[in-house]
XYZ file of C-alpha atoms in Angstrom:
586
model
C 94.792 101.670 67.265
C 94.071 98.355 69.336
C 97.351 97.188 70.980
C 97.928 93.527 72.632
C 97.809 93.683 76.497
C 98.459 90.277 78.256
C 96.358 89.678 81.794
C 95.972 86.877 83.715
C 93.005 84.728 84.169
C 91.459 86.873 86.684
C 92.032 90.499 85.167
C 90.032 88.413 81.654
C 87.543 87.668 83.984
C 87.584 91.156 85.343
C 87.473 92.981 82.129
C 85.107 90.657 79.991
C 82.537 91.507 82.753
C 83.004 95.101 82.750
C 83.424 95.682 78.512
C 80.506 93.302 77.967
C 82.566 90.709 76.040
C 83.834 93.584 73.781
C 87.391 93.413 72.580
C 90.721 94.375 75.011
C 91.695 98.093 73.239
C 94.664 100.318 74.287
C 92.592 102.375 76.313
C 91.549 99.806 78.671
C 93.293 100.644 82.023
C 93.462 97.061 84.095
C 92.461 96.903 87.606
C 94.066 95.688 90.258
C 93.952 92.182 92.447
C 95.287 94.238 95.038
C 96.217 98.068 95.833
C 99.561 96.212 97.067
C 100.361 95.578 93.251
C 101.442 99.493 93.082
C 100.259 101.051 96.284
C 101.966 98.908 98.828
C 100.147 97.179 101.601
C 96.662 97.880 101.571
C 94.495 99.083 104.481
C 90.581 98.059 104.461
C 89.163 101.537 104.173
C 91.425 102.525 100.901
C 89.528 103.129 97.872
C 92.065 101.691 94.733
C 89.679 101.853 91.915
C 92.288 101.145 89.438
C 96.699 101.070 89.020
C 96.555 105.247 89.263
C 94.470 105.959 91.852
C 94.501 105.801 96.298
C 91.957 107.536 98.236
C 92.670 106.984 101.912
C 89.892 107.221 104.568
C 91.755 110.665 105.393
C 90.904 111.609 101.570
C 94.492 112.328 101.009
C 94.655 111.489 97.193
C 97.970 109.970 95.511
C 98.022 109.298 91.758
C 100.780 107.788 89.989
C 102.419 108.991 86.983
C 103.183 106.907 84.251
C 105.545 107.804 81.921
C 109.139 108.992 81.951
C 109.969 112.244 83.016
C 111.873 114.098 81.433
C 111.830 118.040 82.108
C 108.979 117.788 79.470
C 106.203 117.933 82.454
C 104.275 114.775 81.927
C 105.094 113.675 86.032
C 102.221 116.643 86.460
C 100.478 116.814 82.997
C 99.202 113.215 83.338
C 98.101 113.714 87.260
C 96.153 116.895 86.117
C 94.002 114.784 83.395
C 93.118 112.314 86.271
C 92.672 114.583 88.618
C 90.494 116.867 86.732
C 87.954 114.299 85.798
C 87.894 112.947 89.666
C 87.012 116.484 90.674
C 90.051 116.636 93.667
C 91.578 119.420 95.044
C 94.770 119.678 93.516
C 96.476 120.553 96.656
C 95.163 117.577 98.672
C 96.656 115.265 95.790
C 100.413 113.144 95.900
C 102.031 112.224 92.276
C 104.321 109.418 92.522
C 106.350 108.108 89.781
C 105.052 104.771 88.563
C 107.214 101.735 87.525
C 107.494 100.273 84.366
C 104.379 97.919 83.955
C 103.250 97.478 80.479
C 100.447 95.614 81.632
C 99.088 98.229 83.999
C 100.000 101.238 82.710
C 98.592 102.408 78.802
C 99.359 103.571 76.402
C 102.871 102.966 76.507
C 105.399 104.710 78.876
C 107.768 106.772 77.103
C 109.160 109.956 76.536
C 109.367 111.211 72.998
C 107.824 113.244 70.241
C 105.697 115.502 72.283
C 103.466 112.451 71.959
C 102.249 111.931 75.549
C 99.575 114.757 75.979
C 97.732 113.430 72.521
C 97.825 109.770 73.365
C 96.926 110.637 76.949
C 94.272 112.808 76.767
C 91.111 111.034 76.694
C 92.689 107.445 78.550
C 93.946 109.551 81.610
C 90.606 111.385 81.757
C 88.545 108.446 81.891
C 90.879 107.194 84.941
C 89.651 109.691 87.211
C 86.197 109.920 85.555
C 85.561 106.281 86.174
C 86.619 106.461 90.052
C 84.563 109.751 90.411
C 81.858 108.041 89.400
C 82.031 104.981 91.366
C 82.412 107.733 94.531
C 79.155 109.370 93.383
C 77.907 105.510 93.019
C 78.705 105.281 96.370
C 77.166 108.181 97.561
C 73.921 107.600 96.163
C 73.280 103.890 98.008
C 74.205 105.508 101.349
C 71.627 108.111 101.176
C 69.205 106.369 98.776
C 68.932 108.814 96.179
C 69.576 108.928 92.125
C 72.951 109.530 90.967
C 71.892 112.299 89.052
C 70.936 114.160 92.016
C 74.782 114.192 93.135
C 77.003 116.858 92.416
C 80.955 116.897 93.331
C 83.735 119.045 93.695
C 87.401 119.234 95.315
C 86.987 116.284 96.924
C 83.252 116.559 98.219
C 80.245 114.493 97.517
C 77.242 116.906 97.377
C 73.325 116.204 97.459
C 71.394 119.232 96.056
C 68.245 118.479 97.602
C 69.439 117.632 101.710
C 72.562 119.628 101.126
C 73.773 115.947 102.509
C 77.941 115.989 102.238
C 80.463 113.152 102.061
C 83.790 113.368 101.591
C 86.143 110.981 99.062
C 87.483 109.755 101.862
C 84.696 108.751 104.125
C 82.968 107.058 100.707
C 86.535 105.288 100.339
C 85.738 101.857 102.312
C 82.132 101.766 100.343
C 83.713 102.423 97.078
C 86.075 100.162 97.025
C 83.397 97.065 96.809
C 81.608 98.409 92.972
C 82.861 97.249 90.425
C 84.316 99.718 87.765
C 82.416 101.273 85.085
C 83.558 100.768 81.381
C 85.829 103.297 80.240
C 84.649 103.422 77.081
C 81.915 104.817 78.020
C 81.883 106.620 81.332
C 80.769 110.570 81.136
C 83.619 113.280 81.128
C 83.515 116.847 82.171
C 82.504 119.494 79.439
C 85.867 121.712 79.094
C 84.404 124.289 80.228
C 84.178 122.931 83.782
C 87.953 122.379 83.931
C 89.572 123.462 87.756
C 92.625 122.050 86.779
C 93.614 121.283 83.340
C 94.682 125.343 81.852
C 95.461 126.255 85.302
C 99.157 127.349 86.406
C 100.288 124.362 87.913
C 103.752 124.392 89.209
C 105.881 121.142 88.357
C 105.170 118.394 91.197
C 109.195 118.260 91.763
C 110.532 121.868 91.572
C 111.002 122.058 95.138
C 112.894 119.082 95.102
C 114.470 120.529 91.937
C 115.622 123.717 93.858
C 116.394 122.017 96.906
C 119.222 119.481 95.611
C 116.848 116.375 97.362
C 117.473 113.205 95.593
C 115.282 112.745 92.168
C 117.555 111.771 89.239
C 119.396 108.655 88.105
C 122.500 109.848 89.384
C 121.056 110.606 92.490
C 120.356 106.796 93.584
C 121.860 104.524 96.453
C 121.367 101.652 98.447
C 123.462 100.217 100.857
C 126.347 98.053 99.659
C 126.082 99.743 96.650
C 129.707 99.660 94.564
C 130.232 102.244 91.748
C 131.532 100.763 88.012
C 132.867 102.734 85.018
C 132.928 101.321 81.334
C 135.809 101.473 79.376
C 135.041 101.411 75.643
C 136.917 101.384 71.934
C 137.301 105.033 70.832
C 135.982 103.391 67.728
C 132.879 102.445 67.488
C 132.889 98.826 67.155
C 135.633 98.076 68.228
C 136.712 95.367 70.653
C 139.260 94.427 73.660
C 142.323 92.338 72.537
C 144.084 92.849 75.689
C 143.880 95.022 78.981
C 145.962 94.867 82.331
C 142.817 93.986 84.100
C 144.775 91.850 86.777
C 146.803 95.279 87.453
C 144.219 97.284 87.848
C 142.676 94.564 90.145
C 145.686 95.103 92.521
C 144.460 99.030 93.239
C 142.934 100.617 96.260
C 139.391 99.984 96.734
C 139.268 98.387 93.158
C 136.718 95.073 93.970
C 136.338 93.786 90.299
C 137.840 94.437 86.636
C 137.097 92.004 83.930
C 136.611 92.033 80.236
C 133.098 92.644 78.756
C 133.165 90.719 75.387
C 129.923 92.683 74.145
C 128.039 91.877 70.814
C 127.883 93.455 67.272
C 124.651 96.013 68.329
C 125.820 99.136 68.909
C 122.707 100.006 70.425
C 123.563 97.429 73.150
C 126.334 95.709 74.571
C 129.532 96.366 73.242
C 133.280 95.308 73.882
C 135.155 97.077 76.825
C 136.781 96.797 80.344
C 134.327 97.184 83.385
C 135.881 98.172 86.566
C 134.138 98.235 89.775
C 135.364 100.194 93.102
C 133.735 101.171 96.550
C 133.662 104.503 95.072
C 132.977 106.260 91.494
C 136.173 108.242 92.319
C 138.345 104.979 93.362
C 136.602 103.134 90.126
C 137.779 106.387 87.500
C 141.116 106.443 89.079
C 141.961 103.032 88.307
C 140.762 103.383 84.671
C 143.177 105.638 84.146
C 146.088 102.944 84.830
C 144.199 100.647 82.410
C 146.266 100.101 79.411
C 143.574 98.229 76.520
C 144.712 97.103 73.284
C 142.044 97.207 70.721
C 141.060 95.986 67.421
C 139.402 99.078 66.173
C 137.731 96.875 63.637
C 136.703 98.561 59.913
C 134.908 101.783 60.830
C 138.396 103.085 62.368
C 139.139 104.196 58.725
C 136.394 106.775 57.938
C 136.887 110.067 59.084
C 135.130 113.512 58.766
C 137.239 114.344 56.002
C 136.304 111.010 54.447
C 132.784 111.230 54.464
C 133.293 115.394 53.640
C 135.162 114.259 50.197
C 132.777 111.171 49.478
C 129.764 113.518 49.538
C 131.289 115.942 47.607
C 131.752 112.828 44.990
C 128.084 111.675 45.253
C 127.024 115.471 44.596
C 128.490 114.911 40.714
C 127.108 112.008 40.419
C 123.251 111.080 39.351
C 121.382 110.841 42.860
C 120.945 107.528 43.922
C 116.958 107.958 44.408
C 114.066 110.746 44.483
C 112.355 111.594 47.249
C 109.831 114.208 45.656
C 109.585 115.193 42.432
C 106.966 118.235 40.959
C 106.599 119.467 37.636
C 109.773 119.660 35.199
C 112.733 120.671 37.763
C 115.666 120.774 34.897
C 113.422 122.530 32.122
C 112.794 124.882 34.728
C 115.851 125.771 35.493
C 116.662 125.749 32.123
C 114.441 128.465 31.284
C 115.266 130.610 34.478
C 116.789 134.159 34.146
C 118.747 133.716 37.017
C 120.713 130.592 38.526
C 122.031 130.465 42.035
C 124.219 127.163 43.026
C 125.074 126.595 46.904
C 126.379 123.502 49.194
C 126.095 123.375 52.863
C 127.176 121.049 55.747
C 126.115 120.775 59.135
C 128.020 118.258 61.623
C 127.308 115.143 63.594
C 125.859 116.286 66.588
C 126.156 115.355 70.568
C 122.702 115.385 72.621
C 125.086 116.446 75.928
C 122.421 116.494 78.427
C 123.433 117.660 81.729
C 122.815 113.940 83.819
C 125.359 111.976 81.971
C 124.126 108.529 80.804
C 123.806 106.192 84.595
C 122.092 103.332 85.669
C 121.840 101.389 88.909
C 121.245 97.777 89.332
C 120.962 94.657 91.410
C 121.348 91.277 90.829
C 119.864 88.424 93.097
C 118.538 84.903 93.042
C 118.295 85.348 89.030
C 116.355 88.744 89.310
C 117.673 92.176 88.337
C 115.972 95.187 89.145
C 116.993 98.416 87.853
C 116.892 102.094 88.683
C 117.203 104.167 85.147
C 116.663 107.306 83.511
C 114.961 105.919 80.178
C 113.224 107.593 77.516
C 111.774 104.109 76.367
C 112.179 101.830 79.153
C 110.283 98.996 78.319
C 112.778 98.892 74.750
C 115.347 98.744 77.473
C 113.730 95.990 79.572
C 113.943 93.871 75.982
C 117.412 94.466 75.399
C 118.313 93.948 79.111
C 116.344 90.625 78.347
C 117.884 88.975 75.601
C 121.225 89.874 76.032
C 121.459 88.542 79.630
C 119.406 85.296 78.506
C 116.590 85.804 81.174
C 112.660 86.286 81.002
C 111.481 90.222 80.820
C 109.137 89.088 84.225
C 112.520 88.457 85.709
C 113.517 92.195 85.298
C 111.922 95.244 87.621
C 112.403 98.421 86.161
C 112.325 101.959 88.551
C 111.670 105.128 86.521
C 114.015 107.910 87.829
C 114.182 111.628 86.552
C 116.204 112.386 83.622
C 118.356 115.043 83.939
C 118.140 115.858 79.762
C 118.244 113.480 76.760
C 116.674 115.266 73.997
C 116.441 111.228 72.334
C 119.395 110.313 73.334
C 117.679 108.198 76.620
C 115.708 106.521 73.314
C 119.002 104.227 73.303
C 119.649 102.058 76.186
C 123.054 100.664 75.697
C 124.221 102.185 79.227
C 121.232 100.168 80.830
C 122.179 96.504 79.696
C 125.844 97.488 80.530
C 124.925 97.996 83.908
C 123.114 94.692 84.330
C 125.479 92.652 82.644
C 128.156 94.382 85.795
C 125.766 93.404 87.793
C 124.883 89.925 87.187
C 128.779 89.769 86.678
C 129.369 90.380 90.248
C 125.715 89.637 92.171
C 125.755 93.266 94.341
C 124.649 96.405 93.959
C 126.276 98.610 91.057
C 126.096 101.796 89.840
C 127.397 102.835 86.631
C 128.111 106.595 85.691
C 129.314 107.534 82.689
C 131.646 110.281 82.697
C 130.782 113.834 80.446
C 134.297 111.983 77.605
C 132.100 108.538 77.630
C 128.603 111.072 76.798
C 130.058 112.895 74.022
C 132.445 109.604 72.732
C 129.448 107.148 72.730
C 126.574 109.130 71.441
C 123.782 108.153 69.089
C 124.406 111.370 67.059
C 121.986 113.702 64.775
C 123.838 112.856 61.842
C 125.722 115.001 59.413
C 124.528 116.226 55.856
C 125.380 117.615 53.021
C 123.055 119.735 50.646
C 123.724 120.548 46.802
C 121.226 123.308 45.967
C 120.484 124.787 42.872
C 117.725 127.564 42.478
C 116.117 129.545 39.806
C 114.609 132.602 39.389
C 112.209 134.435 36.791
C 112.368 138.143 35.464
C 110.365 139.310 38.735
C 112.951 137.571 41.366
C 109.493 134.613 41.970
C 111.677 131.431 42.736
C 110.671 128.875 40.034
C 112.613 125.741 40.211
C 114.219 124.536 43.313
C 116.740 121.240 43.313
C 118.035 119.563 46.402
C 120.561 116.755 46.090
C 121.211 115.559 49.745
C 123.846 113.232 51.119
C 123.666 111.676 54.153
C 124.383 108.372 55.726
C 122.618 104.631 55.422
C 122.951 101.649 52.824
C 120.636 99.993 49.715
C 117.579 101.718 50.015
C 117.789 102.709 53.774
C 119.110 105.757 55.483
C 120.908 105.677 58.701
C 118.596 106.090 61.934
C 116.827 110.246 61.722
C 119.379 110.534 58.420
C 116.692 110.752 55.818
C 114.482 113.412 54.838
C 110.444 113.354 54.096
C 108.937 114.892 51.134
C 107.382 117.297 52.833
C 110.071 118.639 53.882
C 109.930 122.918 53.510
C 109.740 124.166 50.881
C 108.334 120.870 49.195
C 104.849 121.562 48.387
C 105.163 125.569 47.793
C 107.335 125.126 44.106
C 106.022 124.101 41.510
C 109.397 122.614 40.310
C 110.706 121.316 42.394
C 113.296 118.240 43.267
C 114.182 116.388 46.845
C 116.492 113.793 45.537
C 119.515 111.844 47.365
C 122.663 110.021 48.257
C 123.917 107.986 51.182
C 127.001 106.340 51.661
C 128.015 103.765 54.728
C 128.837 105.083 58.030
C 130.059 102.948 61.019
C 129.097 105.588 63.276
C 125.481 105.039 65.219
C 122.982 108.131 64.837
C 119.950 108.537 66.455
C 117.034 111.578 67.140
C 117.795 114.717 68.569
C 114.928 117.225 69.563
C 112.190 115.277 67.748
C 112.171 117.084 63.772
C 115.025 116.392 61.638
C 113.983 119.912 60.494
C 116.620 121.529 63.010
C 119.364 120.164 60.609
C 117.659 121.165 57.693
C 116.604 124.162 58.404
C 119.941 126.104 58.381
C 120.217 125.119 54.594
C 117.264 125.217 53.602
C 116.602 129.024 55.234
C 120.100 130.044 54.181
C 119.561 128.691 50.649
C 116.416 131.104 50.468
C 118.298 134.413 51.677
C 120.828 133.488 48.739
C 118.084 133.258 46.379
C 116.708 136.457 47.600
C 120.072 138.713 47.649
C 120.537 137.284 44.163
C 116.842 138.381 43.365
C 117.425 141.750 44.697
C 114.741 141.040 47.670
C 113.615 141.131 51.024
C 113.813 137.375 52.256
C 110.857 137.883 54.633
C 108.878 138.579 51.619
C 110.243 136.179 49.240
C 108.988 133.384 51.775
C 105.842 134.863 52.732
C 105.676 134.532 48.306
C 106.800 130.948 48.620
C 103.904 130.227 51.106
C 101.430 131.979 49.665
C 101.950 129.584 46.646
C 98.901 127.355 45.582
C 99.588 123.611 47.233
C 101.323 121.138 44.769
C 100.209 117.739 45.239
C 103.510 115.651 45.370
C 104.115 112.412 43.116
C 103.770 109.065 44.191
C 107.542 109.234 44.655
C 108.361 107.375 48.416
C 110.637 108.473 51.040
C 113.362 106.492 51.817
C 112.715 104.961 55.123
C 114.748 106.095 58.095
C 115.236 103.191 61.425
C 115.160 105.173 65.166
C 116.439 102.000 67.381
C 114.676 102.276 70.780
C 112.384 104.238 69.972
C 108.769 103.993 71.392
C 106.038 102.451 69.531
C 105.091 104.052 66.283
C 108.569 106.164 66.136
C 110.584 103.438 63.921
C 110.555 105.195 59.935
C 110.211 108.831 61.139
C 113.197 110.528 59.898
C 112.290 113.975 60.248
C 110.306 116.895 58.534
C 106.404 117.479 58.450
C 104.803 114.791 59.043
C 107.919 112.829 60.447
C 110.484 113.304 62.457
C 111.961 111.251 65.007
C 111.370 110.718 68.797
C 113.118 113.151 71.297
C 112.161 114.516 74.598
């Protein structure tokens, strides 16, 4: 799918001559004015064919890596495509972490779905395809032979013929004055030539991993850095009526403490109390002498027990829509020999990933730059954006490390907190969230409720299976990852069979965890079938292996609710979990 990049006048120029005049497409990878744009400052001899690669004269190698990192392994996944396809010696090759640059780097940089090796695949190849063959290019002027003729590997420049060899890095200086090849087009390696892609490659940053050296948000400092914690409403939505902010002022090392009004988006700003210290220590002691009262606003009367008895009200009720519906559910029931009824609950649940929720940041002369462990930074970057009332150009985002998220880095509410302290004070701030703010403040997997009823024939074969699920969201619109697909297991494998549902409102945000909604709805759904089978007098391995041997029932045109996942990358908003669904997560 063709996405919009914006380039200056020269990078049109650039790419209309090398495409042809054909149209801009999401696998277009812009080169660079200058190596300096990524690289830093540029020597003559350094061969920058595009905003991944730098070949020195020495033929040391350094590639950048794109997208967020998140214990997932893209920081060496995406290197390895490159690097492949440019025929290097994996040892004699540097990763570095890239920035965010939405212009430079496609497709997008994010972490989520297990959709980065997919999207990747061919765009990262023809990277290092289209600077190996610019080296072979090369190689062919200086000794006046065909290109065809050339061979290369780890590194080398070979000519059959003379047995004539040139490294990457002596061709660097004469490579860097052709122009790039299309990337459309440009030839890639037959699989079966792979070096490095299905090879054991340790992660690029285990031995900083095992070492303790500095890789994750938490991890970053600069010098006249201070250190701010966030004081929010227990509620959500809830906001400050009054705090003892001059008090806390007052307290050793305490610099700055000042009411943050926030706005209504819970995925961004809200209401609370900043305070800022020369330490994070210094800044946490102080917030616990802060005394807030707070208008806990409307959502401060729903409870578990609340939504636990609401459900149960909605389950006697007719469902409020249908997600699937196959054959004649209620006949078939009807007509079974044997009934089985069961309700099941699982809880809102935290993402608690180790690195609690931090981000650094700098304010100066109407710039911000920020150093954040984001699943979707560039979401963040628009948040960051319009909430401080200043241009995305004006913002620099650094990609650190994440030390976990599992989708719950999709939401970037702790980044615009930490440059609205920043722009507040014009230093150097980091915030970090203690592991109460993490599991207080979460964008949770949300809770449901399931209704099931089941039937049986004479020979224990399940023929009619009803689901009425409650869950959270308003109108026609579940809560963010609340809904369910009609795919969902075992939709498609009864021939009667029913998916319908209920939500009621919820104050309370949700969000992704782990990518499928299935590892909510799997413990009913699962548990629901071993009932069915005691009651059948079976083995529930081989009542399922009966369920999916089933001929495939081709669903009604009945729609799935759609499901909102705020901050999530592009393509993730309506996934709401299931096949063919479900979510972003890392």
């Amino acid at each position: 799918m063709a996405t919009t990049i914006r380039v200056n006048r020269r990078q049109f120029l650039r790419v209309s001559g090398i495409a042809g005049g054909g149209m801009l497409l999401a696998t277009y990878i812009p080169f660079l004015d200058s190596a300096s744009d990524v690289f830093g400052a540029e020597t003559a001899a350094d061969f920058v064919p595009n905003a991944f690669i730098r070949i020195t004269p020495t033929g040391a190698v350094t590639i950048m890596a794109k997208n967020p990192e998140i214990g997932q392994g893209v920081k060496t996944m995406l290197p390895m495509l490159i690097a492949e396809e440019l025929d290097v010696d994996w040892k004699s090759v540097t990763i570095e972490q890239a920035p965010l640059d939405t212009e430079k780097y496609t497709p997008a940089q994010f972490a989520g779905g297990s959709n980065c090796t997919p999207q990747n695949w061919l765009p990262m190849r023809r990277v290092g395809a289209a600077a190996r063959a610019m080296l072979v290019t090369a190689a062919a002027r200086a000794w006046g032979v065909p290109e065809s003729e050339i061979s290369t590997a780890a590194g080398v420049v070979t000519h059959g013929r003379s047995s004539r060899r040139l490294t990457y890095g002596e061709l660097a200086d004469r490579a860097s004055t052709l122009t790039p090849p299309n990337l459309d087009t440009v030839a890639l390696k037959d699989p079966k030539d792979f070096r490095i892609i299905g090879s054991r490659i340790p992660g690029v940053d285990n031995f900083r991993i095992v070492t303790g050296q500095p890789l994750y948000g938490i991890d970053v400092t600069m010098p006249g850095m201070l250190h701010a914690v966030f004081e929010k409403c227990p509620v959500f939505g809830g906001k400050v009526e009054t705090a003892n902010v001059e008090e806390i002022r007052t307290l050793p090392g305490v610099r700055h403490a000042f009411v943050v009004a926030g706005t209504d988006n819970l995925s961004g700003l809200v209401g609370g109390v900043a305070i800022v210290a020369d330490s994070w220590w210094g800044a946490r002691s102080a917030r616990q002498r802060l005394r807030v009262t707070w208008n806990e606003g409307p959502t401060a009367t729903q409870s578990s027990a609340g939504f636990a008895a609401r459900a149960a009200e909605l389950s006697k009720e007719p469902q409020q829509r249908s997600i699937r519906r196959d054959g004649d559910v209620e006949a078939a029931l009807a007509g079974a020999v044997k009934t089985v009824e069961a309700s099941y609950y699982y809880p809102f649940l935290a993402h608690a990933p180790l690195e609690p929720q931090n981000c650094t940041a700098s304010w100066k002369d109407g710039k911000l730059e920020l150093w954040v462990p984001s699943q979707t930074p560039a979401n963040g970057r628009t948040l960051v954006a319009r909430t401080l009332g200043i241009e995305p150009d004006a913002i620099t985002i650094n990609l650190t490390r994440m030390g976990g998220g599992f989708g719950r880095r999709l939401t970037n509410d702790y980044m615009v907190e930490a440059a609205w302290i920043a722009k507040e004070i014009g230093v150097p701030v980091k915030l970090l969230w203690t592991r109460e703010d993490d599991m207080q403040h979460d964008f949770y997997r949300p809770a449901g409720w399931h209704y099931l009823r089941g039937g049986l024939d004479a020979s224990g074969k399940v023929v009619a299976w009803r689901d009425h699920f409650v869950s959270f969201g308003e109108g026609n619109q579940f809560a963010s990852s609340a809904g369910m697909q009609a795919g969902e297991f075992p939709g498609g494998y009864i021939e009667n069979y029913a998916l319908d549902a209920s939500v009621m409102a919820s104050g309370i945000p949700t969000g992704a965890l782990r990518a499928p909604g299935s590892n909510g709805y799997a413990f009913p759904i699962q548990s629901f079938i071993d009932e069915l089978a005691h009651a059948a007098g079976r083995d529930p391995l081989e009542l399922r292996l009966e369920i999916l041997s089933n001929p495939p029932v081709v669903p009604r045109a009945v729609a799935a609710v759609p499901s909102t996942v705020p901050g999530g990358p592009p393509g993730a908003a309506g996934a709401s979990g299931g096949r063919g669904g479900g979510g972003v997560a890392g």
